[in-house]
PDB file of C-alpha atoms in Angstrom:
ATOM      1  CA  MET A1348      39.875 108.033  33.519  1.00  0.00           C
ATOM      2  CA  PHE A1349      37.828 105.624  35.618  1.00  0.00           C
ATOM      3  CA  ASP A1350      37.730 106.158  39.335  1.00  0.00           C
ATOM      4  CA  GLY A1351      36.398 103.514  41.699  1.00  0.00           C
ATOM      5  CA  LEU A1352      33.523 105.681  42.913  1.00  0.00           C
ATOM      6  CA  GLN A1353      31.833 106.105  39.523  1.00  0.00           C
ATOM      7  CA  PRO A1354      29.433 103.112  39.913  1.00  0.00           C
ATOM      8  CA  LEU A1355      28.645 104.177  43.483  1.00  0.00           C
ATOM      9  CA  ARG A1356      27.809 107.718  42.389  1.00  0.00           C
ATOM     10  CA  TYR A1357      25.549 106.383  39.651  1.00  0.00           C
ATOM     11  CA  MET A1358      23.814 104.017  42.090  1.00  0.00           C
ATOM     12  CA  LEU A1359      23.247 106.792  44.633  1.00  0.00           C
ATOM     13  CA  MET A1360      21.952 109.114  41.937  1.00  0.00           C
ATOM     14  CA  THR A1361      19.559 106.416  40.698  1.00  0.00           C
ATOM     15  CA  ARG A1362      18.269 105.694  44.211  1.00  0.00           C
ATOM     16  CA  ASN A1363      17.699 109.398  44.894  1.00  0.00           C
ATOM     17  CA  ASP A1364      15.809 109.730  41.607  1.00  0.00           C
ATOM     18  CA  GLU A1365      13.592 106.805  42.598  1.00  0.00           C
ATOM     19  CA  ILE A1366      12.925 108.368  46.002  1.00  0.00           C
ATOM     20  CA  HIS A1367      11.990 111.677  44.441  1.00  0.00           C
ATOM     21  CA  THR A1368       9.758 109.933  41.940  1.00  0.00           C
ATOM     22  CA  THR A1369       7.922 108.070  44.716  1.00  0.00           C
ATOM     23  CA  THR A1370       7.617 111.248  46.797  1.00  0.00           C
ATOM     24  CA  ASP A1371       6.392 113.251  43.831  1.00  0.00           C
ATOM     25  CA  GLN A1372       3.890 110.556  42.903  1.00  0.00           C
ATOM     26  CA  SER A1373       2.461 110.407  46.434  1.00  0.00           C
ATOM     27  CA  TRP A1374       2.214 114.203  46.499  1.00  0.00           C
ATOM     28  CA  VAL A1375       0.340 114.227  43.200  1.00  0.00           C
ATOM     29  CA  LEU A1376      -2.025 111.464  44.327  1.00  0.00           C
ATOM     30  CA  SER A1377      -2.766 113.274  47.592  1.00  0.00           C
ATOM     31  CA  SER A1378      -3.657 116.468  45.717  1.00  0.00           C
ATOM     32  CA  LEU A1379      -6.240 114.827  43.435  1.00  0.00           C
ATOM     33  CA  GLU A1380      -9.971 115.121  43.989  1.00  0.00           C
ATOM     34  CA  PRO A1381     -11.786 111.884  44.910  1.00  0.00           C
ATOM     35  CA  ASP A1382     -13.118 111.147  41.409  1.00  0.00           C
ATOM     36  CA  GLN A1383      -9.714 111.868  39.871  1.00  0.00           C
ATOM     37  CA  LEU A1384      -8.063 109.585  42.435  1.00  0.00           C
ATOM     38  CA  VAL A1385     -10.447 106.741  41.591  1.00  0.00           C
ATOM     39  CA  LYS A1386      -9.689 107.149  37.893  1.00  0.00           C
ATOM     40  CA  ALA A1387      -5.932 107.268  38.551  1.00  0.00           C
ATOM     41  CA  LYS A1388      -6.071 104.045  40.589  1.00  0.00           C
ATOM     42  CA  LYS A1389      -8.106 102.094  38.002  1.00  0.00           C
ATOM     43  CA  HIS A1390      -5.210 101.118  35.771  1.00  0.00           C
ATOM     44  CA  PRO A1391      -5.607  97.564  34.491  1.00  0.00           C
ATOM     45  CA  ILE A1392      -2.566  95.540  35.439  1.00  0.00           C
ATOM     46  CA  PRO A1393      -1.766  92.848  32.873  1.00  0.00           C
ATOM     47  CA  ARG A1394      -1.066  89.298  33.930  1.00  0.00           C
ATOM     48  CA  ARG A1395       2.566  88.521  34.473  1.00  0.00           C
ATOM     49  CA  HIS A1396       4.067  85.717  32.433  1.00  0.00           C
ATOM     50  CA  LEU A1397       6.012  83.566  34.853  1.00  0.00           C
ATOM     51  CA  LYS A1398       9.142  81.672  33.925  1.00  0.00           C
ATOM     52  CA  GLY A1399      10.339  78.199  34.930  1.00  0.00           C
ATOM     53  CA  PRO A1400      11.686  78.737  38.467  1.00  0.00           C
ATOM     54  CA  GLU A1401       8.765  80.968  39.453  1.00  0.00           C
ATOM     55  CA  LEU A1402       6.254  78.404  38.210  1.00  0.00           C
ATOM     56  CA  LEU A1403       8.130  75.634  40.005  1.00  0.00           C
ATOM     57  CA  VAL A1404       7.960  77.507  43.326  1.00  0.00           C
ATOM     58  CA  LEU A1405       4.247  78.241  42.924  1.00  0.00           C
ATOM     59  CA  TRP A1406       3.428  74.634  42.050  1.00  0.00           C
ATOM     60  CA  ALA A1407       5.511  73.423  45.010  1.00  0.00           C
ATOM     61  CA  LEU A1408       3.533  75.732  47.294  1.00  0.00           C
ATOM     62  CA  ARG A1409       0.253  74.449  45.861  1.00  0.00           C
ATOM     63  CA  LEU A1410       1.287  70.848  46.450  1.00  0.00           C
ATOM     64  CA  TYR A1411       2.464  71.680  49.968  1.00  0.00           C
ATOM     65  CA  LEU A1412      -0.884  73.329  50.681  1.00  0.00           C
ATOM     66  CA  LEU A1413      -2.800  70.259  49.493  1.00  0.00           C
ATOM     67  CA  PHE A1414      -0.562  67.994  51.556  1.00  0.00           C
ATOM     68  CA  MET A1415      -1.018  70.091  54.696  1.00  0.00           C
ATOM     69  CA  MET A1416      -4.788  70.217  54.175  1.00  0.00           C
ATOM     70  CA  ALA A1417      -4.780  66.414  54.057  1.00  0.00           C
ATOM     71  CA  VAL A1418      -2.680  66.260  57.249  1.00  0.00           C
ATOM     72  CA  VAL A1419      -5.021  68.625  59.099  1.00  0.00           C
ATOM     73  CA  GLY A1420      -8.072  66.748  57.832  1.00  0.00           C
ATOM     74  CA  TYR A1421      -6.557  63.469  59.030  1.00  0.00           C
ATOM     75  CA  GLN A1422      -5.767  64.937  62.452  1.00  0.00           C
ATOM     76  CA  VAL A1423      -9.315  66.237  62.824  1.00  0.00           C
ATOM     77  CA  TRP A1424     -10.696  62.885  61.756  1.00  0.00           C
ATOM     78  CA  ILE A1425      -8.470  61.041  64.260  1.00  0.00           C
ATOM     79  CA  ALA A1426      -9.398  63.439  67.080  1.00  0.00           C
ATOM     80  CA  ALA A1427     -13.123  62.990  66.383  1.00  0.00           C
ATOM     81  CA  ARG A1428     -12.907  59.184  66.646  1.00  0.00           C
TER      82      ARG A1428
END
């Protein structure tokens, strides 16, 4: 029989597991010696393959940055005249 609290219990259990995992990981990292810590932190992180909306947002930000650089350059040029 399905009760309405089943998804909530699962969500709370999952969040608690994540908290314990983060706490355990920080405890393990704090107990390592310096050379072990350096080795543990040197994991290569692969490039993320972005999808359409993410690429669109990044390109919009790039264009906005170029536009604002032109605006600031124009304002400096006008103020110097």
